[in-house]
Coordinates of C-alpha atoms in Angstrom, one line a residue:
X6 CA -21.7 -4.6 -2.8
X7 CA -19.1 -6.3 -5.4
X8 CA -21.5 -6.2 -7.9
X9 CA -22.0 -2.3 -7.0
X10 CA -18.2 -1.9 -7.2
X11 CA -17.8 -3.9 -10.3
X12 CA -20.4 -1.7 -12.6
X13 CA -19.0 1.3 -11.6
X14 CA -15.1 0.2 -12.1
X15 CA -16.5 -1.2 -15.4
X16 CA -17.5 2.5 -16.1
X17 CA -14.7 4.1 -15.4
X18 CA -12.3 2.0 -17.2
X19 CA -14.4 2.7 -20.3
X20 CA -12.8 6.3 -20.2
X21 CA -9.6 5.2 -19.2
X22 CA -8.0 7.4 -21.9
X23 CA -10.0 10.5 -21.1
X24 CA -7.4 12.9 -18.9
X25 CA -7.9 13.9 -15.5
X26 CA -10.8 16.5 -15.4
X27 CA -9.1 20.2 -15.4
X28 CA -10.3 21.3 -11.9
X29 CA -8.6 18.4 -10.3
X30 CA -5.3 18.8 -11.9
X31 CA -4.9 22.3 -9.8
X32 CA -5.7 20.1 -7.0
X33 CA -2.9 20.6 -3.8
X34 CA -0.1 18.4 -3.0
X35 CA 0.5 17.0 0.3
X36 CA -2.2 16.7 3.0
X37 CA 0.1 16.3 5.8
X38 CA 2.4 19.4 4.4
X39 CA -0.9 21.6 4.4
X40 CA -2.4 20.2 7.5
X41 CA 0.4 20.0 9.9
X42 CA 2.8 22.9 10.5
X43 CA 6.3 22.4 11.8
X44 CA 8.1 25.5 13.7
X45 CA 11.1 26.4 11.7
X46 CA 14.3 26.8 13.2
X47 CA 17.7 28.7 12.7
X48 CA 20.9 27.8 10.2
X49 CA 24.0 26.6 12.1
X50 CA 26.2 29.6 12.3
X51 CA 28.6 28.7 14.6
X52 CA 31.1 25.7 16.0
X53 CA 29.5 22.9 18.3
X54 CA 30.5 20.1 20.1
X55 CA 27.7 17.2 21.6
X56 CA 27.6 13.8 21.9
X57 CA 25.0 12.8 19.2
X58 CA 24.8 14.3 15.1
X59 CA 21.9 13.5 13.9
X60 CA 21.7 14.3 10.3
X61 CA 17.7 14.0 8.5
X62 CA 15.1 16.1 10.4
X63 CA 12.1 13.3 9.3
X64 CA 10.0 10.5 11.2
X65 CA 13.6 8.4 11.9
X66 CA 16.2 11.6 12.8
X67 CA 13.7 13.6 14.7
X68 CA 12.2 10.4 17.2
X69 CA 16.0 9.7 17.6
X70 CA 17.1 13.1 18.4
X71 CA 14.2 12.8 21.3
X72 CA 14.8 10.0 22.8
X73 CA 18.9 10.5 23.1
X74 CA 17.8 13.6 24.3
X75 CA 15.5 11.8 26.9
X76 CA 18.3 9.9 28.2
X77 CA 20.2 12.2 29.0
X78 CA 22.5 13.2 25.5
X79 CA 23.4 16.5 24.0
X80 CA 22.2 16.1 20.7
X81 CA 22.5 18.6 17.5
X82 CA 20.0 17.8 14.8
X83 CA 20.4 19.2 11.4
X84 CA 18.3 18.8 8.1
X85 CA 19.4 20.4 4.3
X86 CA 15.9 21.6 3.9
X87 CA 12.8 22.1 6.7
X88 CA 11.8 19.5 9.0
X89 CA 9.6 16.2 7.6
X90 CA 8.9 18.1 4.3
X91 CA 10.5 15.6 2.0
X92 CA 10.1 11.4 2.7
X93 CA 8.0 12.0 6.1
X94 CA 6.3 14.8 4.5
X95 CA 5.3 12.8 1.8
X96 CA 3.9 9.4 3.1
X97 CA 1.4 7.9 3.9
X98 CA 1.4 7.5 7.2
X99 CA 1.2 3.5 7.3
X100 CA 1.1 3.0 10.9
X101 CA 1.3 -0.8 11.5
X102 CA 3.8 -3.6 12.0
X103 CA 2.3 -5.6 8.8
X104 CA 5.1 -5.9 6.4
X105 CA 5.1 -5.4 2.8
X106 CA 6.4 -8.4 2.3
X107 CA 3.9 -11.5 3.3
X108 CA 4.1 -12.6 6.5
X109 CA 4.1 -16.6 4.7
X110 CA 7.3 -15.2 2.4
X111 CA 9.3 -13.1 5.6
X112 CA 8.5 -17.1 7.4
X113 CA 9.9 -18.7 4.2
X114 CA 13.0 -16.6 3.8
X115 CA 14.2 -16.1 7.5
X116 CA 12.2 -18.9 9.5
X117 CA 9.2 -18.0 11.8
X118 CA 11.3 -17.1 14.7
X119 CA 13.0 -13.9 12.9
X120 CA 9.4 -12.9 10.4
X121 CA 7.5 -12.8 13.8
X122 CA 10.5 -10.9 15.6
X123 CA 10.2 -8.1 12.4
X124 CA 6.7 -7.8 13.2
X125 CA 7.6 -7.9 16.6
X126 CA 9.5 -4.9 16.0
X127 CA 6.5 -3.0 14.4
X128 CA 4.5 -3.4 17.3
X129 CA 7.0 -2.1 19.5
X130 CA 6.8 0.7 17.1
X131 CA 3.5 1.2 17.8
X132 CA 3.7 0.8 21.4
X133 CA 6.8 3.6 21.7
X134 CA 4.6 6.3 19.4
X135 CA 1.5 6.0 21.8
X136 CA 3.5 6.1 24.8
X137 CA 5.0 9.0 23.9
X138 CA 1.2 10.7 22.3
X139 CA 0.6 10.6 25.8
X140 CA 3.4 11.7 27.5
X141 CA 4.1 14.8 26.1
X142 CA 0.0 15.2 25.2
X143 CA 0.8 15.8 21.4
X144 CA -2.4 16.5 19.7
X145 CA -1.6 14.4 16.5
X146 CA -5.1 12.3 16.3
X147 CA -3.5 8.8 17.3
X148 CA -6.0 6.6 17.1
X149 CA -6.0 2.2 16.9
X150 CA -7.8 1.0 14.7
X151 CA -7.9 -2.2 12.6
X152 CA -6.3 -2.9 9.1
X153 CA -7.6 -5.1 6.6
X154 CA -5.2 -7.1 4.0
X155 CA -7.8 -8.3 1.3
X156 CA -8.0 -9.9 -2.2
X157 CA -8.3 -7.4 -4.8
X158 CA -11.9 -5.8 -5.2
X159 CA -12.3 -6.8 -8.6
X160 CA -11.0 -10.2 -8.1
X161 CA -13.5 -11.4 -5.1
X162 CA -13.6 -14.9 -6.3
X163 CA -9.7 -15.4 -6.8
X164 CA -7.6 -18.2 -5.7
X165 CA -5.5 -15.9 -3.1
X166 CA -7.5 -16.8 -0.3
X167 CA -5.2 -19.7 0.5
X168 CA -2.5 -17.7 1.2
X169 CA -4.4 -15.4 3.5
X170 CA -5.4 -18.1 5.6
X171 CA -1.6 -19.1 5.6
X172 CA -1.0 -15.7 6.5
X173 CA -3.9 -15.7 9.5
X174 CA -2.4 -18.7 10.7
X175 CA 1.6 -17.9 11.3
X176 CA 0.2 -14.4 12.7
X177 CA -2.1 -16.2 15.4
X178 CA 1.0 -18.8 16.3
X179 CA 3.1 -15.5 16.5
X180 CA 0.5 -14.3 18.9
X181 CA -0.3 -11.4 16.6
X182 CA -4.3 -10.4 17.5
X183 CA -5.0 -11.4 13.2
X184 CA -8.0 -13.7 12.2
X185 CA -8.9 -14.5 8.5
X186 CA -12.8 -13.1 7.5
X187 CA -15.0 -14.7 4.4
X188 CA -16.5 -11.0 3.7
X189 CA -14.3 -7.7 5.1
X190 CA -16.4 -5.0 6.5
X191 CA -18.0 -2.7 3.5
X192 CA -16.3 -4.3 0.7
X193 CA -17.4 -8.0 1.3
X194 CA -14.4 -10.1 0.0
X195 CA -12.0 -12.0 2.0
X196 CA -9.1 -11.0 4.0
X197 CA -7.7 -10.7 7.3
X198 CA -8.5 -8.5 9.9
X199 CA -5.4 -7.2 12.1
X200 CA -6.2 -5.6 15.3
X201 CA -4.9 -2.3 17.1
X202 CA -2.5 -1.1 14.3
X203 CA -2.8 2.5 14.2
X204 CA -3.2 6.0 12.7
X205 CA -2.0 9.1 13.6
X206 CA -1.0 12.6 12.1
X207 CA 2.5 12.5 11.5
X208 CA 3.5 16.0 11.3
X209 CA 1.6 17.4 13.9
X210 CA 3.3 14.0 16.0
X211 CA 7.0 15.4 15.1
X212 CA 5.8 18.8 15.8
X213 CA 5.2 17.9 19.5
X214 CA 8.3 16.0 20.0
X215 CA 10.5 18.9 17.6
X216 CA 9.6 21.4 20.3
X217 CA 11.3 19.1 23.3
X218 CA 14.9 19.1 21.4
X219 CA 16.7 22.3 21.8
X220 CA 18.3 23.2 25.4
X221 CA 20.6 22.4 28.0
X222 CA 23.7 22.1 25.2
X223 CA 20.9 20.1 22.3
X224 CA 20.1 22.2 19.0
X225 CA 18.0 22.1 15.9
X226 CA 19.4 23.4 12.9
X227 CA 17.5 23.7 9.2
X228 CA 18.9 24.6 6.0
X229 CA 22.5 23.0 7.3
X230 CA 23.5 19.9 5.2
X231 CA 26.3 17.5 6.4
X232 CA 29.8 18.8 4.5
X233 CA 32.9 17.5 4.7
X234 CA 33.4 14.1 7.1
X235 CA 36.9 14.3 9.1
X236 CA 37.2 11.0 10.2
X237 CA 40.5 11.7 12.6
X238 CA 38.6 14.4 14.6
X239 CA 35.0 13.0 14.3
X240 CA 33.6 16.1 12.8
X241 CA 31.7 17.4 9.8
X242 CA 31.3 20.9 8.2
X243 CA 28.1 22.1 7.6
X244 CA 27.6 25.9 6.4
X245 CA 31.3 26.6 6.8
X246 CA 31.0 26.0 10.3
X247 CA 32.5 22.0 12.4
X248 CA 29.9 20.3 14.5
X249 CA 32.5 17.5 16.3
X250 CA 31.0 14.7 18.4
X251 CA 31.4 11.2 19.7
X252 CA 29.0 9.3 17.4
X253 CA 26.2 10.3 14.3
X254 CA 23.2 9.1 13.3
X255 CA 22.5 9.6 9.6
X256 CA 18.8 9.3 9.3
X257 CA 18.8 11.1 5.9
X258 CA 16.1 7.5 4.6
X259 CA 19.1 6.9 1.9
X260 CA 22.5 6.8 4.0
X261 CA 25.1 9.5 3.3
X262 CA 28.1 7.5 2.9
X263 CA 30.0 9.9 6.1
X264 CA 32.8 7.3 7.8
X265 CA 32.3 4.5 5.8
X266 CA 34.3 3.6 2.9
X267 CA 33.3 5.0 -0.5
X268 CA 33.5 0.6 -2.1
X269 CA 31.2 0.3 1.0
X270 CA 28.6 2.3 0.5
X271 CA 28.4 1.5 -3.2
X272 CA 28.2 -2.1 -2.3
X273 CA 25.5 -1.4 -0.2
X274 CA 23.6 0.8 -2.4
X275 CA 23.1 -2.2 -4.7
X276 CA 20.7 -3.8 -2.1
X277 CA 18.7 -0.6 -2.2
X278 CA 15.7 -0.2 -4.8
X279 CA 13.7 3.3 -5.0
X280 CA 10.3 3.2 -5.6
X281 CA 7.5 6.0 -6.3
X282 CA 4.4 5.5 -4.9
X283 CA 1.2 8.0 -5.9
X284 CA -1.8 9.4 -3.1
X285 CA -4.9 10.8 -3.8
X286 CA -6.5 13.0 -0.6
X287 CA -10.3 12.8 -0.7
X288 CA -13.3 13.9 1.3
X289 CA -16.2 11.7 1.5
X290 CA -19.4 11.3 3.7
X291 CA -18.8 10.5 7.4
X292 CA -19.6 6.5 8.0
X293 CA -19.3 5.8 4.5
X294 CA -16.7 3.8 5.5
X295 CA -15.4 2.0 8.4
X296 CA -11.9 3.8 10.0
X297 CA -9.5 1.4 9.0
X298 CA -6.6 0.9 6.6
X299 CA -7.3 -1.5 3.5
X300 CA -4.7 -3.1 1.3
X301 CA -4.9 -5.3 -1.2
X302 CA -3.1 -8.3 -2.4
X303 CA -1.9 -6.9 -5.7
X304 CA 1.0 -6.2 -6.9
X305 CA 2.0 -3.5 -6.9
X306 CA -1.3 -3.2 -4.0
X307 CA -3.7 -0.5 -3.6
X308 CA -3.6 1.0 0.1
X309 CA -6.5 2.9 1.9
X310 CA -6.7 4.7 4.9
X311 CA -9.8 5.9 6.2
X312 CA -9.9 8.9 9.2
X313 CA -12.7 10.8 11.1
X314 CA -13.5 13.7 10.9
X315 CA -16.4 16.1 13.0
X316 CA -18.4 16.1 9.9
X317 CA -16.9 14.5 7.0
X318 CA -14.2 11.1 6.2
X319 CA -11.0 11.6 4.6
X320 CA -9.6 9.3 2.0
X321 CA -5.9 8.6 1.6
X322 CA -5.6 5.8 -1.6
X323 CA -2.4 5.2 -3.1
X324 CA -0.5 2.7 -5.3
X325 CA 0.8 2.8 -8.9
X326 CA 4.1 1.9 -7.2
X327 CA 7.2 1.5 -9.5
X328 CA 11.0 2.0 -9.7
X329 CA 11.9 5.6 -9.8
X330 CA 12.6 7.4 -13.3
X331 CA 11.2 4.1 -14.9
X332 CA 7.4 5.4 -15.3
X333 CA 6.8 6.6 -19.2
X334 CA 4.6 9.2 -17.7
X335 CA 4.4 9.7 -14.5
X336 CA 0.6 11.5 -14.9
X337 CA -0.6 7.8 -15.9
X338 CA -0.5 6.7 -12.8
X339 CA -2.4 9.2 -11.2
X340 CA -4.9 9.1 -13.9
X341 CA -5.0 4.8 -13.3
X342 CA -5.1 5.3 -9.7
X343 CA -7.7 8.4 -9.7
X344 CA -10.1 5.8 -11.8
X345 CA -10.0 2.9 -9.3
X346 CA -10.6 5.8 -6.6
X347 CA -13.8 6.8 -8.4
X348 CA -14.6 3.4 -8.9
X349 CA -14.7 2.5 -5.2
X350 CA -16.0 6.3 -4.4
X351 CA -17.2 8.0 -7.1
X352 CA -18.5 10.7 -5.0
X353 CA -15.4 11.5 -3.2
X354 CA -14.5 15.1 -3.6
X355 CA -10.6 14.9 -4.6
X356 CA -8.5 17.4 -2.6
X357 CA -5.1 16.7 -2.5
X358 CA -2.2 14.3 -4.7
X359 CA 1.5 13.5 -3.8
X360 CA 4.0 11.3 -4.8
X361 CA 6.4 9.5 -1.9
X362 CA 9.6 7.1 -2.4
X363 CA 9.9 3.9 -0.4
X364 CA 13.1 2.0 -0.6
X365 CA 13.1 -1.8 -1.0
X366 CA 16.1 -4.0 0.6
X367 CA 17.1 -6.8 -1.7
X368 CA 15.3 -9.2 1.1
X369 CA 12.5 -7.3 2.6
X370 CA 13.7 -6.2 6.1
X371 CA 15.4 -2.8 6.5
X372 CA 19.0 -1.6 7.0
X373 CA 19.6 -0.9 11.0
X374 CA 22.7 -0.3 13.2
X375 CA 26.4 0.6 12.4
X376 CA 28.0 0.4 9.5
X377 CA 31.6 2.4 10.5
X378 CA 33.3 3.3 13.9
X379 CA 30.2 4.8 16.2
X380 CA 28.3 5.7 12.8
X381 CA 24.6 4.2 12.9
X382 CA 22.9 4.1 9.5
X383 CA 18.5 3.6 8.8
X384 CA 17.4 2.4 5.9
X385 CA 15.4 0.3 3.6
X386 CA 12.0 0.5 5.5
X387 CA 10.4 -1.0 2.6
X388 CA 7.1 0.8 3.0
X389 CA 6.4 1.3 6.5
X390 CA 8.7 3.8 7.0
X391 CA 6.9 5.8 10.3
X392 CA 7.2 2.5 11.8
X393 CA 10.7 1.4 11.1
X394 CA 11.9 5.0 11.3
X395 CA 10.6 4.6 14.8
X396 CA 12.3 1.4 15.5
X397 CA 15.4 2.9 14.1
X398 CA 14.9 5.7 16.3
X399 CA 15.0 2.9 19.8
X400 CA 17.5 1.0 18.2
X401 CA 19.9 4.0 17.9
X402 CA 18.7 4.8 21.7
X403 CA 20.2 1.4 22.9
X404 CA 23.1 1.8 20.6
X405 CA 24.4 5.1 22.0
X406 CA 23.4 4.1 25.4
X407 CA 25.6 1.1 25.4
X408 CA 22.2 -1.0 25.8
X409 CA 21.7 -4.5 23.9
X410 CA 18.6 -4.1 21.3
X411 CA 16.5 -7.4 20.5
X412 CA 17.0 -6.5 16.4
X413 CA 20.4 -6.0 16.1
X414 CA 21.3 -8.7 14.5
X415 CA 18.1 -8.8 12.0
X416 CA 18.3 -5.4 10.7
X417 CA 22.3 -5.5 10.6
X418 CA 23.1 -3.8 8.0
X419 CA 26.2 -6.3 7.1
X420 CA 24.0 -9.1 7.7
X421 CA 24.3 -11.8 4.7
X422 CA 21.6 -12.1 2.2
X423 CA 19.1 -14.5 3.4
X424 CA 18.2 -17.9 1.7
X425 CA 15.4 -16.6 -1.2
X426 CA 16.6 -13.0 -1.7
X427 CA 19.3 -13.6 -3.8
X428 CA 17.1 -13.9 -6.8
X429 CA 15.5 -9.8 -5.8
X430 CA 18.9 -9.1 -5.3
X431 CA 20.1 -10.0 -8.7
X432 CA 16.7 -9.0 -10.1
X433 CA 16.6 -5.7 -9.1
X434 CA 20.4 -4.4 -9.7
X435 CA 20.2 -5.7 -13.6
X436 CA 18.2 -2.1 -14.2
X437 CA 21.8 0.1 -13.2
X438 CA 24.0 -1.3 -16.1
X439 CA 20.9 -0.7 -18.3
X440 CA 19.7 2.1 -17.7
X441 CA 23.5 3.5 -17.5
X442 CA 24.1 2.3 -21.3
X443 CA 20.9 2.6 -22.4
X444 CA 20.5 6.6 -21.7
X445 CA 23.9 7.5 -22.6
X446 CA 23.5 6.2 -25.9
X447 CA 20.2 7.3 -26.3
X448 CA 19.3 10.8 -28.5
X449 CA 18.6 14.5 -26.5
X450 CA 15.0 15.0 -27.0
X451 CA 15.6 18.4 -28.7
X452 CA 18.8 20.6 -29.9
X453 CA 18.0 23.4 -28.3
X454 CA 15.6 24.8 -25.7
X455 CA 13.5 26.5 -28.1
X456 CA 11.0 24.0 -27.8
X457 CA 10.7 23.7 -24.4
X458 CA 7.5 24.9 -22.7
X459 CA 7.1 27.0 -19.4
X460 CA 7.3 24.6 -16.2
X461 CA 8.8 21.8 -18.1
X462 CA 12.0 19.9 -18.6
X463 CA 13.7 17.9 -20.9
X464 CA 17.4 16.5 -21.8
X465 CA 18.7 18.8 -24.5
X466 CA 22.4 18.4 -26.6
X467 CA 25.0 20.2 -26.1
X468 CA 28.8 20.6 -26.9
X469 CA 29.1 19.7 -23.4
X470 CA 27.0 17.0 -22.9
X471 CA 23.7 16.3 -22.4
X472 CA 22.1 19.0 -20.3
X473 CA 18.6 18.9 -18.5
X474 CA 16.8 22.2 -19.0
X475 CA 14.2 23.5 -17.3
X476 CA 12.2 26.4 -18.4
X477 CA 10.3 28.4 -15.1
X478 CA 6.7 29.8 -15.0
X479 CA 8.8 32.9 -15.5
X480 CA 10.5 31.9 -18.9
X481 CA 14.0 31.8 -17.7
X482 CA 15.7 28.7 -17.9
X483 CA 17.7 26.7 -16.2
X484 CA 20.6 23.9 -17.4
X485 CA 22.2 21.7 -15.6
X486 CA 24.3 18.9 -16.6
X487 CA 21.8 15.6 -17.1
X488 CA 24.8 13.2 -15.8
X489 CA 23.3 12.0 -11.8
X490 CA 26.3 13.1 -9.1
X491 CA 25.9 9.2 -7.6
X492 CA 27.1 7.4 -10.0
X493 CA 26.6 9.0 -13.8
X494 CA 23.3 7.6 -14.9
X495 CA 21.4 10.1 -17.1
X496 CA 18.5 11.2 -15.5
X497 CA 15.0 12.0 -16.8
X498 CA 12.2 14.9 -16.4
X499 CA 9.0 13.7 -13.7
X500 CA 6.7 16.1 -15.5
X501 CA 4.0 15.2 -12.6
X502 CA 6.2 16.2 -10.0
X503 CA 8.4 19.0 -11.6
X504 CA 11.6 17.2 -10.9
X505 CA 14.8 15.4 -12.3
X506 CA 14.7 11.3 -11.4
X507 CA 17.6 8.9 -11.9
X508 CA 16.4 5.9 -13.0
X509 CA 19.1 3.6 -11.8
X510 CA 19.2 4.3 -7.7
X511 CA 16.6 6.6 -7.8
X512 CA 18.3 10.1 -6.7
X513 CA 15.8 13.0 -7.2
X514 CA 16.6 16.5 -8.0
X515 CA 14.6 19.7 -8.2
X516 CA 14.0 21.3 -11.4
X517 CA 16.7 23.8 -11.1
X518 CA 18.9 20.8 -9.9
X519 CA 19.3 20.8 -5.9
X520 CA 19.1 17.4 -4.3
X521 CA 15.1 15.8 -3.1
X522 CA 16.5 12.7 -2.2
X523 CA 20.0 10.9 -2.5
X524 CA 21.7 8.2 -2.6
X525 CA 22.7 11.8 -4.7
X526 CA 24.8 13.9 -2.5
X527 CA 25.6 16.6 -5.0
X528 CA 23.4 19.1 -6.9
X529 CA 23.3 18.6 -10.9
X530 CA 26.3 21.2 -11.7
X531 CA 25.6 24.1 -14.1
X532 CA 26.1 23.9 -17.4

């Protein structure tokens, strides 16, 4: 089977520099977008008061809303855009309590006690989705199944299989069901097999609970984003109208800084790192492959998700993970990635591609809890975000209940960097004064816009300072100033994705300059 593998990656890299072929770049963007519809729901347009604001209508806003909701609660959700479309809309659906960050390193860094309390947390996860798949009877596919963490494909006979077995061994103390295999199923090269992790549909999952929310004083609002904070009469504006309440949530994946002190949440921001992460969709043959999720031990890995359908598999294979706005060309990882695709499946039919952010924490655990007066902050799920989101999601249940939550204290978000992240912590924030100098000094790609191509962007001079101009399929365009609304960075054209990146904390903007995805709370202005 290796051998089989190697010849055929050996072929493909051979044409590494040939482009995508032309009928799969029209190919369609997220699977779970197309797949999985979400009900819409109305614009605030009027004055409210509840007990719970939750603001971010993905995996982490949504569960919470239900389950504060569940215990009794009157709850308003809001989101700026449409329900899951943006970080939950664009995953990958992990479903699992393995960590990104090795088991033996999470031991290393916090002791075995708190590493096996993280992944304790992830099985709760687990546990709290399927309970809930049943309870409400939410056709979303949720199935277990096991996941395999593995050497790389091309490496078979590396030396990483020491650390696997380290890795087998602290999650069998832990009483995790784990045991280390000589040959993985299909692909015939060590790793470890984990038991009853998980998969699942996550939009038609949200679209069950969604429908449970509104009534009996609880509301879901789209196309309402979080205003104006007014700390003295805990309210925010949102669409010119106050929703006032007792506590908020803000489950918007990269906080919004709301009660907490402007110093505060740029201290904080610093132990956030952005990173995008590229998915190909694929159909293959049913049974070519076991259902399972794959990942390997690379750096940045290569993920896998097999699922089953009547009559055919479908592929989800990502990697090609980097700091945002920090890619040359963003298409080069999709082509790399499509050509170790093909080299593991060359006759998968490619159907779908997307591009997802997952935020790192300066020592591998996430962000959890309050971080002002009855203000609860999620963040940081460092690439299992439909797991975390869901512990976030019980976590904020016990902390608006009153109710003592095992994690508290690990996922504190004032919690002191731990022995062996200093070094990622330092590591990681060197890129903001960089980048900051470093594009401010550097020359506008054009004088003028008359270079600029239909459905493209670039960072053009002006008397007014650098502007980012995008030119519509239409031919008009559009300029906005090129200076990021966090904190002044320059930002650059993702020419893959159609969007504006920052490539200091990773804010993303449409072309025409509205917020994707903060720390950004601001649009680009007009220039």
């Amino acid at each position: 089977m290796i051998g089989t593998f190697a010849g055929a990656l050996k072929r493909f890299l051979l044409k590494a520099n040939r482009l995508v072929a032309g009928d799969e770049l029209e190919m369609r963007g997220s699977y779970w977008l197309e797949t999985g519809p979400i009900k819409s729901f109305p614009a605030l347009n009027r004055d409210l008061s509840i007990d719970v604001l939750v603001i971010g209508g993905g995996i982490t806003g949504i569960s919470t809303a239900y389950l504060l909701k569940q215990r009794g609660l009157t709850v308003v959700l809001i989101e700026r855009a449409r329900l899951a479309t943006i970080d939950t809309g664009h995953t990958t659906a992990h479903l699992t309590y393995i960590t990104d960050t090795r088991l033996h390193t999470l031991a290393k860094n916090l002791g075995i006690d708190h590493a096996g309390a993280a992944w304790d947390a992830g099985a709760a996860a687990l546990d709290e989705i399927e309970a809930l798949v049943q309870g409400e009877e939410i056709d979303c596919g949720f199935t277990r199944l096991p996941a395999y963490l593995h050497v790389p494909l091309d490496r078979a006979k590396s030396n990483e299989t020491a650390k696997l077995k380290e890795d087998a061994d602290l999650a069998q103390k832990m009483e995790f069901d784990a045991a280390y295999l000589d040959s993985i199923p299909h692909f015939g090269v060590p790793g470890i097999q984990f038991a009853n992790q998980a998969k699942f549909h996550p939009r038609k999952y949200l679209a069950g609970l969604i429908e449970t929310i509104p009534g009996n004083g609880s509301h879901v609002f789209e196309k309402t984003a979080a205003g104006k904070f007014d700390a003295e009469k805990r309210r925010v504006k949102a669409n010119g109208h106050w929703i006032s309440f007792d506590r908020v949530v803000i489950a918007t994946d990269n906080p919004l800084v709301g009660f907490a002190s402007m110093t505060a949440a740029t201290l904080f921001q610093t132990k956030l790192s952005l990173y995008s992460s590229y998915v190909f969709g694929a159909r293959i043959s049913s049974s070519a492959l076991p259902m399972a999720m794959f990942f390997d031990t690379k750096e940045p890995y290569d993920y896998m998700r097999i699922d089953r359908h009547e009559d055919f598999d479908y592929v989800i294979f990502g990697g090609e993970d980097h700091k945002t706005g920090q890619a040359e060309a963003e298409d080069n990882c999709y082509n790399n990635l499509l050509l170790r695709l093909r080299g593991i499946l060359p006759d998968a039919h490619i159907e779908n591609r997307w591009s997802g952010q997952v935020i790192e924490t300066n020592d591998g655990l996430p962000f959890i809890g309050e971080n002002a007066d009855r203000q609860f902050i999620a963040t940081g799920f460092c690439g299992n975000g439909i797991t975390f989101g869901t512990v976030s999601a019980m976590m904020a249940r016990d902390w608006a209940t009153g109710r003592k939550n095992p994690w508290a204290d690990l996922f504190s978000p004032d919690r002191k960097i731990i022995r062996g992240g200093v070094w990622d912590y330092l590591r990681e924030n060197k890129d903001y004064p960089y980048y900051l100098i470093k594009d401010r000094l550097a020359r506008p790609e054009a004088d003028s816009v008359r270079e600029l191509k239909r459905n493209a962007g670039m960072i053009v001079k002006s008397k007014k300072g650098k502007v980012a101009a995008y030119r519509d399929p239409e031919g008009n365009v559009h300029k906005r100033s090129a200076v990021c609304t966090h904190m002044g960075c320059i930002v650059r054209w993702n020419g893959a994705e159609k969007t504006w990146d920052c490539p200091c904390h990773g804010s993303r903007f449409k072309a025409t300059g509205e917020v994707i995805a903060g720390p950004a709370e601001a649009p680009l202005p007009a220039m």
